[in-house]
XYZ file of C-alpha atoms in Angstrom:
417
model
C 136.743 -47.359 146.632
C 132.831 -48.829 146.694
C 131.633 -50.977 149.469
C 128.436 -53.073 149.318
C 126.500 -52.880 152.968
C 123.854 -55.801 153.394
C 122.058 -56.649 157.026
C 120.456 -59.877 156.118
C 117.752 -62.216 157.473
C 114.940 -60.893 154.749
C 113.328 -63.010 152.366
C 113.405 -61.878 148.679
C 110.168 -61.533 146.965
C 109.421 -59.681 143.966
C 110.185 -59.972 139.880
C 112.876 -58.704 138.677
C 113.640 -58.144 134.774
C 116.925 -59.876 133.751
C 119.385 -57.826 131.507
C 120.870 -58.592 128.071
C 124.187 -61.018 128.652
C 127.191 -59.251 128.930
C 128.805 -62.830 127.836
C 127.341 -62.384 124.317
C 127.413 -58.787 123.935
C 130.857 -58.136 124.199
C 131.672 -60.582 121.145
C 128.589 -58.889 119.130
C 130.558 -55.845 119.640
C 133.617 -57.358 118.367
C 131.792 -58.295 115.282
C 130.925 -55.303 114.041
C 134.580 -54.592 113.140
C 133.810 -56.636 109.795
C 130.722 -55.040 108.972
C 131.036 -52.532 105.909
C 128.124 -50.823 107.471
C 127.122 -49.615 110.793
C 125.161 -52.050 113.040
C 122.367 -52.060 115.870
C 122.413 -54.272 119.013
C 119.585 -53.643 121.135
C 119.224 -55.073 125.092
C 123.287 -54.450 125.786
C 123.979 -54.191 129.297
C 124.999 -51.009 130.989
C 128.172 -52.446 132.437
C 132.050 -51.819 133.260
C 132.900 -54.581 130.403
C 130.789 -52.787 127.989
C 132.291 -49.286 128.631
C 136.002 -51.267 128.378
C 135.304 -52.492 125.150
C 133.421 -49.402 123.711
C 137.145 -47.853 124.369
C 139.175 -50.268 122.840
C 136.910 -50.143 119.675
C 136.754 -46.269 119.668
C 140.636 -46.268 119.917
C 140.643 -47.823 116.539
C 138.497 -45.632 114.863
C 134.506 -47.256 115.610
C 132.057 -44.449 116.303
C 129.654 -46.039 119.103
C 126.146 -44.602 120.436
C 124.855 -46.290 123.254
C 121.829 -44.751 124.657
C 119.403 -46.746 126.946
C 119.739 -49.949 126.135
C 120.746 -49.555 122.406
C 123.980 -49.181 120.924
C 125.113 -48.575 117.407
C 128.117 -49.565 116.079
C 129.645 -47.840 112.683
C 132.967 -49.503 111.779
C 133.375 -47.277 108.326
C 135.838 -45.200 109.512
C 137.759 -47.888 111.332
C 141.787 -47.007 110.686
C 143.701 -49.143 113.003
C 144.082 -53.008 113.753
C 146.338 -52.356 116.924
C 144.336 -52.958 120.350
C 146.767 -51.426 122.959
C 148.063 -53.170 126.109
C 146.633 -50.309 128.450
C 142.773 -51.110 127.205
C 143.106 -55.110 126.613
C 144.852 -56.175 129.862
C 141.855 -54.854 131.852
C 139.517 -57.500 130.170
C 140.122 -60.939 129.047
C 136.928 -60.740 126.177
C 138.782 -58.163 124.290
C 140.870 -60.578 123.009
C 137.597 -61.188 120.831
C 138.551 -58.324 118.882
C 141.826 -60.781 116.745
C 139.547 -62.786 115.141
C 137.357 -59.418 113.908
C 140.673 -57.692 112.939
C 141.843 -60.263 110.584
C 139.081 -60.759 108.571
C 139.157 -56.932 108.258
C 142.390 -55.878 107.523
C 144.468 -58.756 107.171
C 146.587 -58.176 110.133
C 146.488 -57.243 114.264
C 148.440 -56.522 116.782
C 146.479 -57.629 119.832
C 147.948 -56.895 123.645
C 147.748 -60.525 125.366
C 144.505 -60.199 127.591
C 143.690 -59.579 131.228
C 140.665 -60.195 133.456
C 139.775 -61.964 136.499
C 142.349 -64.159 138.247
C 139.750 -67.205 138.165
C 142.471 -69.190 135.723
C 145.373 -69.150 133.359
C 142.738 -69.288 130.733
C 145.875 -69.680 127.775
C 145.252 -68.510 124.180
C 146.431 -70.886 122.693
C 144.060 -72.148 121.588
C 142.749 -69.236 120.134
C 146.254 -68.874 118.245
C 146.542 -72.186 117.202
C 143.003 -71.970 115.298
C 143.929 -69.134 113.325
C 147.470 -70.154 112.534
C 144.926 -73.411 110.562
C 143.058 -70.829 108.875
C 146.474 -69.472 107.238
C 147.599 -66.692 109.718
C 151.222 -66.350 110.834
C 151.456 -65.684 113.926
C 154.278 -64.051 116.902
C 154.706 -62.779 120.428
C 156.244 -59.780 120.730
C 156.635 -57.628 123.666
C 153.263 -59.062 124.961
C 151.468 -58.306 122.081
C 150.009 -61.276 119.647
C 151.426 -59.888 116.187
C 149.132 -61.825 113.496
C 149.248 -61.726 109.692
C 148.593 -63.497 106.519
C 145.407 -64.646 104.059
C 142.491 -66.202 105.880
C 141.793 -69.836 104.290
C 138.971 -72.436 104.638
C 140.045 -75.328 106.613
C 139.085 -78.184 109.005
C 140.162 -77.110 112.476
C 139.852 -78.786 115.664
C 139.885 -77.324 119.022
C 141.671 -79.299 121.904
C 138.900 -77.754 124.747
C 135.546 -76.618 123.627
C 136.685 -72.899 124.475
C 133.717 -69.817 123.681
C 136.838 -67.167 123.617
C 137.944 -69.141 120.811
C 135.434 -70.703 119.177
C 134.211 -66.738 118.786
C 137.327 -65.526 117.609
C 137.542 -68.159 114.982
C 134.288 -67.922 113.804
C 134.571 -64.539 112.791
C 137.770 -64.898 111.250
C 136.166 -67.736 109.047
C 133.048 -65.951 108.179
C 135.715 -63.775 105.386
C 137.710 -67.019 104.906
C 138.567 -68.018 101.500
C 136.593 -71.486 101.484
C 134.841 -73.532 103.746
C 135.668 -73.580 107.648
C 134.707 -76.593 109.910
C 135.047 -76.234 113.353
C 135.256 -79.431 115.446
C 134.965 -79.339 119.503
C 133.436 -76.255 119.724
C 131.767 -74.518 122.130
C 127.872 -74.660 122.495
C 126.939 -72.099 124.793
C 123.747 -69.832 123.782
C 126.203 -66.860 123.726
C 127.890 -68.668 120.071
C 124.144 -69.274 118.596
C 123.479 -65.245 119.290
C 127.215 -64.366 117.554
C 126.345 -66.868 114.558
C 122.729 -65.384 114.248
C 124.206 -61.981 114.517
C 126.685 -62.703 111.939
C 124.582 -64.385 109.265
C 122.420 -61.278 109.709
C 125.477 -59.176 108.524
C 125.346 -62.040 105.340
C 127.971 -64.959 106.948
C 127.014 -68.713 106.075
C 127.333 -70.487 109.186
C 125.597 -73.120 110.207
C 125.557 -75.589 113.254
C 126.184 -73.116 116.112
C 124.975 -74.621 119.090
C 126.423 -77.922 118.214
C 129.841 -78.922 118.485
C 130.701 -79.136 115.033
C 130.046 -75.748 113.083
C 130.470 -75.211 109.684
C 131.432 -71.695 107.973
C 131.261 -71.211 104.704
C 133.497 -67.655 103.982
C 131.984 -64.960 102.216
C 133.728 -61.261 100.737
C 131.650 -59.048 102.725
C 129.461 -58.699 105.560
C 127.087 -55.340 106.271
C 125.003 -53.808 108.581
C 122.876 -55.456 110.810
C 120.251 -55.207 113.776
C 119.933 -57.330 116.342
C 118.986 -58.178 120.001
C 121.457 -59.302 122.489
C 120.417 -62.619 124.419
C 118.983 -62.745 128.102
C 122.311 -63.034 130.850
C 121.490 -67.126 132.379
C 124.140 -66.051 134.548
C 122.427 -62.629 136.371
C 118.900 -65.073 136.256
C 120.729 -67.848 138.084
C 122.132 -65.428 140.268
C 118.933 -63.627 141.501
C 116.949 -67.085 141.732
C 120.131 -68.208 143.969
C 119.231 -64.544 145.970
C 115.914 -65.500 146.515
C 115.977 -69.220 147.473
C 118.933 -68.598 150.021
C 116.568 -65.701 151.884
C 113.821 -68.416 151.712
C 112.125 -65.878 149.645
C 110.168 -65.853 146.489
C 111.710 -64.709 143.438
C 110.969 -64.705 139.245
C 113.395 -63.404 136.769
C 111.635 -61.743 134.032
C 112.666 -61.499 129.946
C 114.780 -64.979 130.851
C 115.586 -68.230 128.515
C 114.849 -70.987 130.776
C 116.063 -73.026 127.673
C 119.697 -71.517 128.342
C 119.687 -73.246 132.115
C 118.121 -76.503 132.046
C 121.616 -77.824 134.037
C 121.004 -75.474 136.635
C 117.328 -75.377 137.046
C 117.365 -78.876 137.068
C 120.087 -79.151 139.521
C 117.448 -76.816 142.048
C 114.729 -79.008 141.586
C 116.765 -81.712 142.749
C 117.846 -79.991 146.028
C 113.780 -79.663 146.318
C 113.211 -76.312 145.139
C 109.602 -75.394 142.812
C 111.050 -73.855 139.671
C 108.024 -72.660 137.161
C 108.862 -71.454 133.841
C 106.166 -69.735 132.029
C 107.568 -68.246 128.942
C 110.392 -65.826 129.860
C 109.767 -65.869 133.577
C 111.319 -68.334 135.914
C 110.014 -68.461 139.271
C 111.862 -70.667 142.294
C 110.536 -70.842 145.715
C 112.055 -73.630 148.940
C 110.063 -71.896 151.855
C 111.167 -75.102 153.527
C 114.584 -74.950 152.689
C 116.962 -77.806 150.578
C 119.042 -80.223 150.173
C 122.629 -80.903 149.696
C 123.121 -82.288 146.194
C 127.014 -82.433 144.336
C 127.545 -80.123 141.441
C 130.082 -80.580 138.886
C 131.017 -77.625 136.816
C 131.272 -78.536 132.752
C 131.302 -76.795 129.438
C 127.866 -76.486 127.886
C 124.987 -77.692 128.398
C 126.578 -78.704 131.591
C 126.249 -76.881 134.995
C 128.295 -73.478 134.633
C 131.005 -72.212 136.328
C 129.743 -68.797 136.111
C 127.037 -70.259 138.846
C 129.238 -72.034 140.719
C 130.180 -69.530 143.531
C 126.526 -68.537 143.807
C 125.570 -72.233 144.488
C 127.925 -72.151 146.916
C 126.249 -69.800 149.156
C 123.351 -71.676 148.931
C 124.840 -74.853 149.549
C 126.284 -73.596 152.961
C 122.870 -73.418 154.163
C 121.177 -76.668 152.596
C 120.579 -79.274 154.911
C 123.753 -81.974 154.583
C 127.081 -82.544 152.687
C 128.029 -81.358 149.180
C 130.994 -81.859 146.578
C 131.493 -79.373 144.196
C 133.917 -80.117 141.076
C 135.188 -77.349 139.380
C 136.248 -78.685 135.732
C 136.529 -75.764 134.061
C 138.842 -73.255 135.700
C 141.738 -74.336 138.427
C 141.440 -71.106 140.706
C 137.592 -70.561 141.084
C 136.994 -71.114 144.474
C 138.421 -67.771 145.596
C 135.194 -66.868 147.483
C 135.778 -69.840 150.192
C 138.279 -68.282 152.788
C 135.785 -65.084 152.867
C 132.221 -67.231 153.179
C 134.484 -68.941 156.405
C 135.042 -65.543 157.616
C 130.525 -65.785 157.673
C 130.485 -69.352 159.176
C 130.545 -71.290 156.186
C 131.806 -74.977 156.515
C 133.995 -75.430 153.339
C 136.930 -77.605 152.802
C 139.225 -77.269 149.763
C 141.107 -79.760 148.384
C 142.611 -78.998 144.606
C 139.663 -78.584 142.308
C 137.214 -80.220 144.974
C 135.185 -77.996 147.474
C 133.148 -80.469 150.386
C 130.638 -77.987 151.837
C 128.514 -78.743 154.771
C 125.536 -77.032 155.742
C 125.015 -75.193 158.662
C 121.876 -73.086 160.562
C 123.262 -69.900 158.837
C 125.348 -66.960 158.526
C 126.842 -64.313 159.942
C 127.703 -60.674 158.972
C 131.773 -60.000 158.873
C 133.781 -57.748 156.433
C 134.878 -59.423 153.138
C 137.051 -58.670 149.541
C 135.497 -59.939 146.036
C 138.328 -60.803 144.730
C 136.153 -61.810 140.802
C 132.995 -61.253 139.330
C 131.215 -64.202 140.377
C 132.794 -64.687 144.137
C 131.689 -61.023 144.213
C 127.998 -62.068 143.437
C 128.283 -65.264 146.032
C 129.721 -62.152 148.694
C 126.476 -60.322 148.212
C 124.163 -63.726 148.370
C 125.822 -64.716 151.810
C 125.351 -61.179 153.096
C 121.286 -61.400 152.146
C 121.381 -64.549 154.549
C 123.762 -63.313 157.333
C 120.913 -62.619 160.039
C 123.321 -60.982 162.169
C 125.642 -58.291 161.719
C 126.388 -56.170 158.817
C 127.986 -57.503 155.795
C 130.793 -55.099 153.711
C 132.010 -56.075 150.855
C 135.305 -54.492 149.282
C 136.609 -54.111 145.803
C 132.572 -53.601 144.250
C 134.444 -53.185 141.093
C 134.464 -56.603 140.767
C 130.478 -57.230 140.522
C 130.179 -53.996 138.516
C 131.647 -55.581 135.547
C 128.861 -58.409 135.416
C 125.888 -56.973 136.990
C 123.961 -53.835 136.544
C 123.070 -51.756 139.381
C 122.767 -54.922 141.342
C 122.268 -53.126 145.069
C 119.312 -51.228 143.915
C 117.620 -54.592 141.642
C 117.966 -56.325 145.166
C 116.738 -53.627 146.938
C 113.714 -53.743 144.961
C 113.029 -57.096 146.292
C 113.347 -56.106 149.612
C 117.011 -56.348 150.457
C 118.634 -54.395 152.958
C 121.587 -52.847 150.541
C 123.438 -49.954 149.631
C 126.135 -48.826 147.933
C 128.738 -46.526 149.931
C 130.892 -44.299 147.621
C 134.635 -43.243 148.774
């Protein structure tokens, strides 16, 4: 199994170019199941996530080409709307693929989804969406068995979830009538599926807000488009280069899609410059402790929440982070003490004080984003040598990441066993 090796202590300087969101590509891929046509996403990440659902969609009949950073997607031979236990429990977003089937064929059989332990993360709410747009729905065997004539209707969602908000949205865009759905999610990732899918011919309108309305159409064809910058890898390599006191800017980036977060730097004392899609941060003289609360879009995400972490364990005072979103995300804490991290835990509270810095030690990533906050503390450590276990982890979210930092001057490898 991959380790990680970091020897920390060197500042990060450099530009590095940020990849296309893994977060929005995975649903885009999704989507093309109700295309009559085949379809062209261009910036897709070359990730673990991306290979699982390239499988799952190949299983039911999609022929996929993905070379560079292309990838085309022709559902006309599509012959099955089963997604199979052994592909889905490996990744949460292919769940995504329900909402796709049943505007397709009128039926699924969907395995109930896997992924990182960071949550429970139900479906219900997914399910109880579609079962308002007219499907019946049943468990069986630990697949979700779902059936019946998509209808218009006025649906509202009891937590702004992007899982479902996705999934219903492309149920609805083949609806019979109008769809309205309240208490949705507003992340950038539902404006790209909503562009994506009114470039296939959907009416929908209001994506980005919470209320978006879908107005169902027969058919939807072939389309090209370009997958969204990842906020999440940019807030993750500006994190990298402000906790190595460095100087980092994250190229082809939406500072739009992180106001929360750059904000949130700025008040800690960091210089954040955006100048069209670069972001630039710099703190040579280090920051400030500042509380973070996690929240649904535009509020600060919990994607960045174990990277800000890190950083926080080496700003000068006493932080309180609130995670609101998921109720097991702080999974990274017992290995950042096993660095010299002051963190105390109490329920969905973390109280982190800073300290004078880090120290190499052996850790686990246990998810994707701990994983990422593993690597960050390593870059500080200024003694020892850092390893970090169970790589797998980061490889679903980030691309190559050892060699990007490397780039900027880290001290990182990968070992292969």
């Amino acid at each position: 199994m991959d380790q990680i090796l970091v020897r920390g202590g060197v500042p990060l300087r450099g530009r590095v170019v940020v990849r296309g969101a893994k977060n929005s590509a995975l649903p885009l891929m999704a989507a093309a199941i109700v295309s009559q046509e085949p379809c062209v996403l261009h910036n897709v990440p070359c990730l673990h996530d991306i290979f699982s659902m390239d499988k799952i969609l190949s299983s039911m009949g999609m022929r996929i080409d993905f070379t560079g950073q292309s990838m085309t997607l022709d559902p006309t031979a599509l012959n099955s709307s089963e997604a199979s236990y052994e592909l889905v429990r490996k990744m949460r977003a292919s769940f995504f693929v329900l909402g796709a089937l049943l505007a397709r064929f009128g039926k699924a059989k969907v395995s109930l989804p896997g992924g990182c332990a960071i949550g429970e993360r139900p479906v219900d709410i997914h399910l109880k969406g579609l079962a308002s747009l007219g499907i019946e729905i049943r468990i069986e065997d630990g697949y979700v068995v779902a059936q019946g004539k998509l209808r218009g209707a006025n649906v509202g969602l009891d937590f702004p979830s992007v899982g479902a908000t996705e999934n219903l949205m492309m149920a609805a865009a083949m609806a019979d009538g109008v769809t309205r759905l309240n208490n949705v999610a507003r992340e950038p990732e539902i404006v790209d599926l909503a562009e994506f899918l009114n470039a296939m011919g959907a009416q929908i309108s209001g994506a980005g807000t919470d209320l978006i309305t879908i107005v169902g159409v027969p058919e939807l064809k072939g389309a090209v488009h370009e997958v969204i910058p990842d906020r999440i890898e940019a807030g993750t390599f500006l994190i990298a280069g402000l906790a190595t006191r460095g100087d980092v800017t994250v190229a082809k980036a939406n500072a739009g899609h992180l106001e929360s977060f750059l904000d949130k730097l700025r008040e800690m004392g960091a210089t954040v410059e955006a100048r069209g899609s670069d972001i630039r941060a710099t703190a040579p003289n280090g920051l400030v402790a500042k509380d973070v609360s996690t929240q649904p879009y535009p509020g600060f995400p919990t994607d960045l929440q174990a990277q800000m972490m890190v950083l926080m364990c080496i700003s000068q005072g006493t932080s309180v982070i609130r995670e609101s979103v998921f109720e097991n995300r702080f999974m990274q804490v017992a290995e950042l003490r096993r660095m010299g991290a002051d963190i105390d835990v109490q329920g969905s509270t973390a109280v982190v004080r800073g300290v004078s810095g880090l120290s190499g030690a052996p850790v686990m990533a246990s998810d994707l984003r701990a994983s990422a906050a593993l690597v960050i503390a390593g870059l500080i450590a200024s003694k020892g040598e850092t390893r970090i276990a169970r790589v797998y982890h980061i490889d679903r979210g980030y691309e190559r990441i050892e060699e990007r930092l490397a780039s900027l001057g880290a001290d990182i490898k990968r070992r292969r066993e």
